[in-house]
Amino acid sequence: MSSIPPVRIAIVGAGPGGLTLARILQLSDIHATVDIYERDLSATYRQQGGSLDLHPESGQVAMKVAQLFAEFRKYARYEGEGMKILDKDAKVWLSVDGPLGPPPAEGEYGGRPEIDRTQLRDILLDSLKPSTIHWGHNLQSVIPVVTEGVNEYKLTFANEVQVIADVVIGADGAWSRVRTAIIPDKPVYTGVSFIDITIRNPPSTVSDLVGPGLLGIFAGSRSIIAQRNANDIIRVYAALRESPDYLDEHPELGKSLSSIEAEFKGWHHSLLDLIRAADPNSIIPRKIYAAPIPLPYPPSNKAGSERQPSLSGITLLGDAAHTMSPFAGEGVNLAMADAADLAQSIIGALQPTPDLSGAKARVEFQQLMSHALRIFESKMEARASVKAEESARNLELAMAEDAPAGFVERLKAFRLADK
Ligand SMILES: Cc1cc2nc3c(=O)[nH]c(=O)nc-3n(C[C@H](O)[C@H](O)[C@H](O)COP(=O)(O)OP(=O)(O)OC[C@H]3O[C@@H](n4cnc5c(N)ncnc54)[C@H](O)[C@@H]3O)c2cc1C
């Protein structure tokens, strides 16, 4: 077996999806090399963002398959399931203490506990074999190289490195370069922009206002969503329903807290403390994009856009395939569920170890792998389509003129269904 070259698996992107995939593949005994190519220069190069809740049917299952559930439990904040919804006059419309029930027994799934994104990422990073991640590799292109019917893929990075792979997974987020090899479609602006700010060591009034979990204040074209993170940090998203150019036309919103506060005229003074108490150096404005619905990936989803056979060894997962607004809190969960499913598909195609010593055998293996990847994609698409619609609907209700009324009704229905 050692004389047979291993299958070269290239994962582009070290987000939660790419890392989970690599971890599960490395747990198996498949005859393959698994490499991640990541644009960031190091694990600490960029702020990773706020808190996430892992859902029992997706994110938590993926952590279990990755044999990292016990590690996850060390950081999981079950009390973070609490949620409050207010209007701009500080009237409470919904208040649910977290957790919804007692935390599940050790090793069991349940609830929707929170974990900081950095903690989740560190657990996954620490679980990988040394040298799995190639930092500072910003993918520019993937092109198929076909020899005697055998597809290989040439990946070219901005640092001029080129690598050849047999299977390529685009886990490279909303603006995926891998995706552009297969379909031209791009995410579209959702109509909402966020300004992220961070409160460190919050005063007790702000701390009490936010509580142990999530606080959402909704009032038509303006919302504030505040989330408790670990280490006495509260992360706040000031959401503006505005044109895609609004943040560019108002650069001061990326620079000063008072400019952000001015967007919330007429709001109860106690709520504005969520802006005033923030670190003035923490401001990050961002436009929120989502994949169009129906989802354009996989291309078999759209008549007339079939994939070229030479691209059969490429697939996508997570935001690269189906980015959506954060209003359903599903993005990380879907990316990790995709990773767990894709890993099983790839492992299945590689067991028993195929004999890849000749072109004919490699073409046969390629067909087997292609079949496995397409089955994975249809499962991913079915799951993500439902959540993409849910997320779009939540955004409409949360930022509607009558907010928070319709959104609260929807949340109550979901919470009751969860029990
Ligand atoms: C403000 C905000 C709040 C959110 N809140 C939540 C939440 O509460 N719950 C939740 O489940 N989801 C949330 N999401 C969504 C969630 O962040 C994403 O769905 C999730 O991170 C997707 O994981 P991923 O691995 O597919 O992609 P990403 O996390 O985007 O990772 C992609 C990786 O690929 C790398 N990369 C990109 N381009 C290249 C390239 N050309 N070459 C090499 N590497 C590249 C990036 O640097 C990155 O490391 C939120 C999103 C936003 C914007």
Short mmCIF file of C-alpha atoms and ligand atoms in Angstrom, two decimals:
data_model
loop_
_atom_site.label_atom_id
_atom_site.label_comp_id
_atom_site.label_asym_id
_atom_site.label_seq_id
_atom_site.Cartn_x
_atom_site.Cartn_y
_atom_site.Cartn_z
CA MET A 1 0.00 0.00 0.00
CA SER A 2 2.83 2.39 0.78
CA SER A 3 3.86 2.45 -2.92
CA ILE A 4 0.42 3.82 -3.86
CA PRO A 5 0.41 7.62 -3.73
CA PRO A 6 -2.03 9.03 -1.17
CA VAL A 7 -5.08 10.98 -2.36
CA ARG A 8 -4.26 14.66 -1.96
CA ILE A 9 -7.09 16.54 -0.27
CA ALA A 10 -6.80 20.35 -0.27
CA ILE A 11 -9.13 22.33 1.98
CA VAL A 12 -9.19 26.06 1.36
CA GLY A 13 -10.07 28.05 4.49
CA ALA A 14 -9.47 27.43 8.21
CA GLY A 15 -12.87 28.57 9.46
CA PRO A 16 -15.03 26.28 11.61
CA GLY A 17 -16.08 24.29 8.51
CA GLY A 18 -12.61 23.63 7.10
CA LEU A 19 -11.12 22.84 10.51
CA THR A 20 -13.89 20.40 11.44
CA LEU A 21 -13.53 18.63 8.11
CA ALA A 22 -9.76 18.25 8.49
CA ARG A 23 -10.12 16.98 12.04
CA ILE A 24 -12.62 14.25 11.15
CA LEU A 25 -10.62 13.17 8.09
CA GLN A 26 -7.48 12.94 10.20
CA LEU A 27 -9.24 10.74 12.75
CA SER A 28 -9.83 8.13 10.04
CA ASP A 29 -7.24 5.82 8.55
CA ILE A 30 -7.77 6.87 4.93
CA HIS A 31 -4.75 6.83 2.64
CA ALA A 32 -4.76 10.56 2.02
CA THR A 33 -2.96 13.78 2.82
CA VAL A 34 -5.11 16.54 4.30
CA ASP A 35 -3.87 20.12 3.99
CA ILE A 36 -5.60 23.39 4.81
CA TYR A 37 -4.61 26.55 2.95
CA GLU A 38 -5.57 29.69 4.87
CA ARG A 39 -5.29 33.34 3.84
CA ASP A 40 -4.68 34.66 7.38
CA LEU A 41 -1.03 34.87 8.34
CA SER A 42 -1.52 33.07 11.67
CA ALA A 43 -4.19 31.88 14.10
CA THR A 44 -4.08 35.21 15.95
CA TYR A 45 -3.84 37.42 12.87
CA ARG A 46 -7.48 38.52 12.98
CA GLN A 47 -10.17 39.06 15.61
CA GLN A 48 -12.49 36.07 15.34
CA GLY A 49 -15.76 37.71 16.40
CA GLY A 50 -18.37 36.98 19.04
CA SER A 51 -20.20 34.17 20.70
CA LEU A 52 -21.97 31.31 18.89
CA ASP A 53 -24.52 28.79 20.00
CA LEU A 54 -23.99 25.23 18.84
CA HIS A 55 -27.21 23.42 18.04
CA PRO A 56 -27.77 19.80 19.08
CA GLU A 57 -28.68 18.55 15.58
CA SER A 58 -25.71 20.15 13.79
CA GLY A 59 -22.80 21.90 15.54
CA GLN A 60 -22.90 19.63 18.58
CA VAL A 61 -23.15 16.45 16.47
CA ALA A 62 -20.14 17.60 14.46
CA MET A 63 -18.14 18.13 17.67
CA LYS A 64 -19.08 14.64 18.76
CA VAL A 65 -18.03 13.10 15.43
CA ALA A 66 -14.80 15.08 15.74
CA GLN A 67 -14.33 13.54 19.23
CA LEU A 68 -14.15 17.04 20.70
CA PHE A 69 -17.45 17.18 22.54
CA ALA A 70 -15.88 16.86 26.01
CA GLU A 71 -13.52 19.70 25.15
CA PHE A 72 -16.47 21.79 23.93
CA ARG A 73 -18.33 21.14 27.21
CA LYS A 74 -15.47 22.73 29.14
CA TYR A 75 -16.28 26.09 27.56
CA ALA A 76 -20.01 25.74 26.76
CA ARG A 77 -22.15 28.35 28.50
CA TYR A 78 -25.61 26.84 28.96
CA GLU A 79 -26.83 29.96 30.78
CA GLY A 80 -26.09 31.84 27.54
CA GLU A 81 -29.35 30.48 26.09
CA GLY A 82 -31.21 33.26 27.89
CA MET A 83 -32.82 35.84 25.66
CA LYS A 84 -34.56 39.20 26.07
CA ILE A 85 -36.37 41.19 23.42
CA LEU A 86 -37.15 44.88 23.96
CA ASP A 87 -38.43 47.79 21.93
CA LYS A 88 -36.76 51.19 21.73
CA ASP A 89 -38.70 52.42 24.77
CA ALA A 90 -37.09 49.65 26.83
CA LYS A 91 -40.39 47.77 27.10
CA VAL A 92 -39.73 44.05 27.55
CA TRP A 93 -41.54 41.91 24.95
CA LEU A 94 -39.90 38.59 25.71
CA SER A 95 -37.66 37.40 28.51
CA VAL A 96 -36.49 33.82 28.71
CA ASP A 97 -34.00 32.74 31.33
CA GLY A 98 -31.43 30.31 29.99
CA PRO A 99 -30.99 27.46 29.89
CA LEU A 100 -34.27 26.12 28.53
CA GLY A 101 -33.83 23.07 30.74
CA PRO A 102 -31.09 21.51 32.88
CA PRO A 103 -27.80 21.12 30.99
CA PRO A 104 -27.70 17.65 29.40
CA ALA A 105 -25.78 14.88 31.12
CA GLU A 106 -22.06 14.65 30.41
CA GLY A 107 -21.52 13.47 26.85
CA GLU A 108 -25.12 14.09 25.78
CA TYR A 109 -26.39 16.64 23.28
CA GLY A 110 -28.90 19.25 24.19
CA GLY A 111 -29.71 22.91 24.57
CA ARG A 112 -28.03 25.57 22.52
CA PRO A 113 -25.05 26.51 24.66
CA GLU A 114 -22.83 29.41 23.71
CA ILE A 115 -19.12 29.31 23.10
CA ASP A 116 -16.79 32.11 22.03
CA ARG A 117 -15.70 31.77 18.45
CA THR A 118 -12.05 31.97 19.49
CA GLN A 119 -12.50 29.13 21.97
CA LEU A 120 -14.17 26.96 19.33
CA ARG A 121 -11.45 27.74 16.84
CA ASP A 122 -8.69 26.95 19.34
CA ILE A 123 -10.24 23.58 20.19
CA LEU A 124 -10.30 22.67 16.51
CA LEU A 125 -6.83 24.06 15.76
CA ASP A 126 -5.28 22.16 18.68
CA SER A 127 -6.84 18.92 17.46
CA LEU A 128 -5.06 18.89 14.09
CA LYS A 129 -1.80 17.18 13.21
CA PRO A 130 1.17 19.57 13.14
CA SER A 131 1.71 21.39 9.82
CA THR A 132 -1.84 20.72 8.58
CA ILE A 133 -2.47 24.44 8.11
CA HIS A 134 -0.51 26.48 5.61
CA TRP A 135 -0.99 30.04 6.87
CA GLY A 136 -0.59 33.03 4.57
CA HIS A 137 -1.89 31.13 1.52
CA ASN A 138 -4.45 33.37 -0.16
CA LEU A 139 -6.01 31.33 -2.97
CA GLN A 140 -6.18 33.09 -6.32
CA SER A 141 -7.41 30.32 -8.62
CA VAL A 142 -8.20 26.64 -8.98
CA ILE A 143 -7.93 25.15 -12.43
CA PRO A 144 -8.40 21.56 -13.58
CA VAL A 145 -5.48 19.79 -15.22
CA VAL A 146 -6.72 16.73 -17.14
CA THR A 147 -4.33 13.95 -18.18
CA GLU A 148 -5.65 10.72 -19.76
CA GLY A 149 -9.05 11.47 -18.30
CA VAL A 150 -7.62 11.95 -14.78
CA ASN A 151 -8.55 15.24 -13.14
CA GLU A 152 -6.08 17.03 -10.95
CA TYR A 153 -6.43 20.58 -9.67
CA LYS A 154 -3.81 23.29 -9.66
CA LEU A 155 -4.25 25.78 -6.81
CA THR A 156 -2.37 29.06 -7.15
CA PHE A 157 -1.86 31.34 -4.16
CA ALA A 158 -0.99 35.03 -3.90
CA ASN A 159 2.42 34.11 -2.47
CA GLU A 160 3.10 32.36 -5.83
CA VAL A 161 2.99 28.88 -4.31
CA GLN A 162 1.23 26.31 -6.50
CA VAL A 163 -0.02 22.95 -5.30
CA ILE A 164 -1.68 20.02 -7.04
CA ALA A 165 -4.60 18.20 -5.41
CA ASP A 166 -6.97 15.36 -6.31
CA VAL A 167 -9.90 16.70 -4.25
CA VAL A 168 -10.51 20.38 -3.46
CA ILE A 169 -12.89 21.66 -0.80
CA GLY A 170 -13.83 25.32 -0.78
CA ALA A 171 -14.35 26.19 2.89
CA ASP A 172 -13.28 29.74 2.13
CA GLY A 173 -16.34 31.64 3.28
CA ALA A 174 -18.86 33.97 1.67
CA TRP A 175 -16.51 35.32 -1.02
CA SER A 176 -15.14 31.91 -1.91
CA ARG A 177 -12.54 31.81 -4.66
CA VAL A 178 -13.09 28.08 -5.07
CA ARG A 179 -16.76 28.74 -5.85
CA THR A 180 -15.85 31.00 -8.77
CA ALA A 181 -14.33 27.95 -10.51
CA ILE A 182 -17.79 26.39 -10.61
CA ILE A 183 -20.51 29.07 -10.61
CA PRO A 184 -20.50 32.84 -11.24
CA ASP A 185 -23.14 33.67 -8.57
CA LYS A 186 -22.17 35.90 -5.66
CA PRO A 187 -23.86 36.78 -2.35
CA VAL A 188 -26.27 39.71 -2.47
CA TYR A 189 -26.67 42.58 0.01
CA THR A 190 -29.44 41.79 2.53
CA GLY A 191 -30.45 45.41 3.06
CA VAL A 192 -28.87 45.46 6.52
CA SER A 193 -25.46 46.69 7.69
CA PHE A 194 -23.94 45.97 11.09
CA ILE A 195 -21.56 47.99 13.18
CA ASP A 196 -19.83 45.68 15.65
CA ILE A 197 -18.61 47.16 18.93
CA THR A 198 -17.26 45.54 22.07
CA ILE A 199 -17.86 46.37 25.73
CA ARG A 200 -15.12 45.17 28.07
CA ASN A 201 -15.79 44.98 31.83
CA PRO A 202 -19.31 46.40 31.42
CA PRO A 203 -20.81 48.57 34.18
CA SER A 204 -23.39 46.69 36.23
CA THR A 205 -26.32 48.55 34.61
CA VAL A 206 -25.26 47.37 31.16
CA SER A 207 -24.40 43.91 32.43
CA ASP A 208 -27.84 43.53 34.03
CA LEU A 209 -29.55 44.88 30.94
CA VAL A 210 -27.92 42.27 28.69
CA GLY A 211 -28.22 39.37 31.15
CA PRO A 212 -26.42 36.04 30.66
CA GLY A 213 -27.29 35.55 27.00
CA LEU A 214 -28.68 37.64 24.19
CA LEU A 215 -30.51 40.98 24.21
CA GLY A 216 -32.27 42.14 21.05
CA ILE A 217 -33.82 45.58 20.74
CA PHE A 218 -35.82 46.00 17.57
CA ALA A 219 -37.42 49.16 16.21
CA GLY A 220 -37.91 49.14 12.44
CA SER A 221 -34.85 50.23 10.52
CA ARG A 222 -32.63 50.23 13.62
CA SER A 223 -31.80 47.36 15.97
CA ILE A 224 -29.24 46.59 18.60
CA ILE A 225 -28.24 43.01 19.32
CA ALA A 226 -26.00 42.48 22.35
CA GLN A 227 -24.44 39.13 23.20
CA ARG A 228 -22.68 38.03 26.36
CA ASN A 229 -19.23 36.56 25.64
CA ALA A 230 -16.72 34.91 27.97
CA ASN A 231 -14.24 36.97 30.04
CA ASP A 232 -16.67 39.76 30.96
CA ILE A 233 -17.08 40.90 27.37
CA ILE A 234 -20.31 41.97 25.68
CA ARG A 235 -20.39 42.18 21.93
CA VAL A 236 -22.89 44.58 20.38
CA TYR A 237 -24.17 44.71 16.82
CA ALA A 238 -25.81 48.01 15.86
CA ALA A 239 -27.95 47.06 12.85
CA LEU A 240 -29.06 49.62 10.26
CA ARG A 241 -31.53 48.87 7.49
CA GLU A 242 -29.95 51.04 4.83
CA SER A 243 -28.71 51.05 1.25
CA PRO A 244 -25.50 49.14 0.44
CA ASP A 245 -23.67 52.48 0.14
CA TYR A 246 -24.70 53.85 3.53
CA LEU A 247 -21.58 52.81 5.45
CA ASP A 248 -19.33 54.12 2.66
CA GLU A 249 -21.23 57.43 2.60
CA HIS A 250 -20.95 57.73 6.39
CA PRO A 251 -17.34 56.84 7.20
CA GLU A 252 -17.71 58.47 10.62
CA LEU A 253 -19.79 55.42 11.65
CA GLY A 254 -16.62 53.37 11.53
CA LYS A 255 -14.77 55.84 13.71
CA SER A 256 -16.82 57.26 16.54
CA LEU A 257 -19.30 55.90 19.05
CA SER A 258 -21.19 59.21 19.13
CA SER A 259 -21.90 58.91 15.38
CA ILE A 260 -23.28 55.44 15.96
CA GLU A 261 -25.38 56.72 18.88
CA ALA A 262 -26.81 59.46 16.65
CA GLU A 263 -28.36 56.69 14.48
CA PHE A 264 -30.54 55.73 17.45
CA LYS A 265 -32.28 59.08 18.12
CA GLY A 266 -35.36 58.80 20.30
CA TRP A 267 -34.25 55.54 21.95
CA HIS A 268 -34.55 55.18 25.71
CA HIS A 269 -31.37 56.55 27.34
CA SER A 270 -30.66 53.28 29.21
CA LEU A 271 -30.38 51.44 25.89
CA LEU A 272 -27.88 53.91 24.47
CA ASP A 273 -25.46 52.85 27.22
CA LEU A 274 -24.88 49.77 25.06
CA ILE A 275 -23.08 52.09 22.65
CA ARG A 276 -21.58 54.58 25.11
CA ALA A 277 -19.93 51.84 27.21
CA ALA A 278 -18.14 50.29 24.23
CA ASP A 279 -14.43 50.42 23.52
CA PRO A 280 -14.04 53.26 20.94
CA ASN A 281 -11.27 51.26 19.25
CA SER A 282 -13.47 48.23 18.71
CA ILE A 283 -15.69 49.53 15.89
CA ILE A 284 -16.02 47.24 12.85
CA PRO A 285 -18.64 48.18 10.23
CA ARG A 286 -19.80 45.41 7.88
CA LYS A 287 -22.44 44.93 5.23
CA ILE A 288 -24.44 41.74 5.63
CA TYR A 289 -24.64 39.58 2.51
CA ALA A 290 -26.45 36.33 1.80
CA ALA A 291 -26.53 33.82 -1.03
CA PRO A 292 -29.56 34.32 -3.29
CA ILE A 293 -32.56 32.05 -2.72
CA PRO A 294 -32.97 29.49 -4.28
CA LEU A 295 -29.36 28.69 -3.50
CA PRO A 296 -27.22 28.67 -6.67
CA TYR A 297 -24.91 25.95 -5.28
CA PRO A 298 -24.75 23.10 -6.11
CA PRO A 299 -25.13 23.97 -9.79
CA SER A 300 -27.43 20.97 -10.31
CA ASN A 301 -29.91 23.09 -8.31
CA LYS A 302 -30.29 25.47 -11.25
CA ALA A 303 -31.36 24.32 -14.73
CA GLY A 304 -28.77 24.97 -17.44
CA SER A 305 -25.78 25.39 -15.11
CA GLU A 306 -24.46 21.83 -14.94
CA ARG A 307 -20.92 21.32 -13.67
CA GLN A 308 -18.18 20.52 -16.17
CA PRO A 309 -16.91 16.93 -15.70
CA SER A 310 -13.36 18.22 -15.14
CA LEU A 311 -14.60 20.00 -11.99
CA SER A 312 -16.12 16.88 -10.42
CA GLY A 313 -13.47 16.67 -7.68
CA ILE A 314 -14.30 20.11 -6.28
CA THR A 315 -16.96 20.83 -3.68
CA LEU A 316 -17.91 23.59 -1.24
CA LEU A 317 -19.17 23.71 2.31
CA GLY A 318 -20.41 26.27 4.83
CA ASP A 319 -20.57 29.93 3.88
CA ALA A 320 -18.79 29.26 0.57
CA ALA A 321 -21.86 27.26 -0.50
CA HIS A 322 -24.71 29.03 1.30
CA THR A 323 -23.83 32.17 3.24
CA MET A 324 -26.82 33.69 5.01
CA SER A 325 -27.53 36.56 7.40
CA PRO A 326 -26.87 35.84 11.11
CA PHE A 327 -30.58 36.28 11.95
CA ALA A 328 -31.14 32.54 12.33
CA GLY A 329 -27.82 31.86 14.13
CA GLU A 330 -27.20 28.90 11.85
CA GLY A 331 -24.05 29.68 9.83
CA VAL A 332 -21.45 27.98 11.99
CA ASN A 333 -23.79 25.12 12.77
CA LEU A 334 -24.40 24.44 9.10
CA ALA A 335 -20.70 24.72 8.23
CA MET A 336 -19.84 22.14 10.89
CA ALA A 337 -22.69 19.80 9.93
CA ASP A 338 -21.56 20.04 6.30
CA ALA A 339 -18.03 19.20 7.38
CA ALA A 340 -19.16 16.10 9.29
CA ASP A 341 -21.25 14.87 6.34
CA LEU A 342 -18.57 15.61 3.77
CA ALA A 343 -15.93 13.83 5.84
CA GLN A 344 -18.10 10.70 5.96
CA SER A 345 -18.63 10.87 2.17
CA ILE A 346 -14.90 11.21 1.47
CA ILE A 347 -13.96 8.49 3.96
CA GLY A 348 -16.56 6.19 2.40
CA ALA A 349 -15.09 6.75 -1.08
CA LEU A 350 -11.61 5.95 0.22
CA GLN A 351 -12.49 2.70 1.99
CA PRO A 352 -11.28 0.20 1.09
CA THR A 353 -8.11 2.01 -0.02
CA PRO A 354 -8.36 2.29 -3.81
CA ASP A 355 -5.51 1.08 -6.01
CA LEU A 356 -4.56 4.28 -7.81
CA SER A 357 -1.50 2.93 -9.59
CA GLY A 358 -2.79 3.46 -13.16
CA ALA A 359 -4.85 6.01 -15.09
CA LYS A 360 -7.79 3.60 -15.53
CA ALA A 361 -7.98 2.93 -11.80
CA ARG A 362 -7.72 6.64 -11.06
CA VAL A 363 -10.57 7.47 -13.43
CA GLU A 364 -12.74 4.82 -11.75
CA PHE A 365 -11.87 6.23 -8.33
CA GLN A 366 -12.62 9.73 -9.57
CA GLN A 367 -16.14 8.63 -10.57
CA LEU A 368 -16.67 7.06 -7.17
CA MET A 369 -15.48 10.23 -5.40
CA SER A 370 -17.59 12.44 -7.66
CA HIS A 371 -20.68 10.38 -6.82
CA ALA A 372 -19.90 10.71 -3.08
CA LEU A 373 -19.42 14.48 -3.36
CA ARG A 374 -22.68 14.95 -5.29
CA ILE A 375 -24.65 12.99 -2.69
CA PHE A 376 -23.10 15.17 0.01
CA GLU A 377 -24.04 18.31 -1.93
CA SER A 378 -27.68 17.37 -2.27
CA LYS A 379 -27.90 16.71 1.48
CA MET A 380 -26.16 20.01 2.22
CA GLU A 381 -28.44 21.92 -0.14
CA ALA A 382 -31.63 20.45 1.36
CA ARG A 383 -30.54 21.42 4.89
CA ALA A 384 -29.16 24.87 4.02
CA SER A 385 -32.16 25.90 1.87
CA VAL A 386 -34.52 25.61 4.83
CA LYS A 387 -32.19 27.64 7.05
CA ALA A 388 -31.51 30.27 4.37
CA GLU A 389 -35.25 30.91 4.11
CA GLU A 390 -35.58 30.99 7.89
CA SER A 391 -32.74 33.47 8.16
CA ALA A 392 -34.19 35.75 5.46
CA ARG A 393 -37.62 35.64 7.11
CA ASN A 394 -36.15 36.41 10.55
CA LEU A 395 -34.30 39.40 9.14
CA GLU A 396 -37.51 40.76 7.61
CA LEU A 397 -39.42 40.37 10.88
CA ALA A 398 -36.61 41.71 13.09
CA MET A 399 -36.16 44.82 10.96
CA ALA A 400 -39.87 45.32 10.08
CA GLU A 401 -41.77 48.55 10.80
CA ASP A 402 -43.85 46.82 13.51
CA ALA A 403 -40.81 45.20 15.16
CA PRO A 404 -40.48 43.57 17.57
CA ALA A 405 -44.12 42.31 17.43
CA GLY A 406 -43.89 39.83 14.53
CA PHE A 407 -40.40 38.70 15.46
CA VAL A 408 -41.42 37.97 19.05
CA GLU A 409 -44.35 35.85 17.82
CA ARG A 410 -41.98 33.85 15.67
CA LEU A 411 -39.45 33.40 18.46
CA LYS A 412 -42.17 32.21 20.84
CA ALA A 413 -43.30 29.65 18.27
CA PHE A 414 -39.71 28.41 17.86
CA ARG A 415 -39.03 28.29 21.59
CA LEU A 416 -42.23 26.36 22.24
CA ALA A 417 -41.37 23.97 19.42
CA ASP A 418 -37.93 23.45 20.99
CA LYS A 419 -39.28 22.35 24.37
C1 LIG B 1 -21.82 39.54 12.40
C2 LIG B 1 -21.98 38.07 12.27
C3 LIG B 1 -22.51 37.33 13.32
C4 LIG B 1 -22.67 35.95 13.19
N1 LIG B 1 -23.22 35.26 14.23
C5 LIG B 1 -23.42 33.92 14.10
C6 LIG B 1 -24.00 33.17 15.17
O1 LIG B 1 -24.34 33.70 16.22
N2 LIG B 1 -24.17 31.84 14.98
C7 LIG B 1 -23.80 31.20 13.83
O2 LIG B 1 -23.98 29.97 13.71
N3 LIG B 1 -23.26 31.89 12.80
C8 LIG B 1 -23.06 33.23 12.92
N4 LIG B 1 -22.51 33.93 11.87
C9 LIG B 1 -22.18 33.22 10.64
C10 LIG B 1 -20.87 32.47 10.77
O3 LIG B 1 -19.84 33.37 11.13
C11 LIG B 1 -20.49 31.79 9.45
O4 LIG B 1 -21.60 31.14 8.91
C12 LIG B 1 -19.38 30.76 9.68
O5 LIG B 1 -18.21 31.36 10.18
C13 LIG B 1 -19.08 30.01 8.40
O6 LIG B 1 -18.00 29.13 8.59
P1 LIG B 1 -17.10 28.71 7.36
O7 LIG B 1 -16.04 27.82 7.91
O8 LIG B 1 -17.96 28.20 6.26
O9 LIG B 1 -16.47 30.08 6.80
P2 LIG B 1 -15.65 31.23 7.53
O10 LIG B 1 -15.83 31.22 8.99
O11 LIG B 1 -15.97 32.47 6.78
O12 LIG B 1 -14.14 30.83 7.25
C14 LIG B 1 -13.58 30.96 5.97
C15 LIG B 1 -12.07 30.93 6.09
O13 LIG B 1 -11.52 30.97 4.78
C16 LIG B 1 -10.48 31.91 4.73
N5 LIG B 1 -10.37 32.40 3.35
C17 LIG B 1 -11.22 33.23 2.70
N6 LIG B 1 -10.79 33.45 1.45
C18 LIG B 1 -9.65 32.73 1.30
C19 LIG B 1 -8.74 32.56 0.22
N7 LIG B 1 -8.92 33.17 -0.96
N8 LIG B 1 -7.66 31.75 0.41
C20 LIG B 1 -7.47 31.11 1.61
N9 LIG B 1 -8.30 31.26 2.66
C21 LIG B 1 -9.38 32.05 2.51
C22 LIG B 1 -10.89 32.99 5.73
O14 LIG B 1 -9.78 33.75 6.18
C23 LIG B 1 -11.51 32.15 6.84
O15 LIG B 1 -10.56 31.73 7.79
C24 LIG B 1 -22.31 35.30 11.98
C25 LIG B 1 -21.78 36.03 10.93
C26 LIG B 1 -21.62 37.41 11.07
C27 LIG B 1 -21.08 38.18 9.90
#
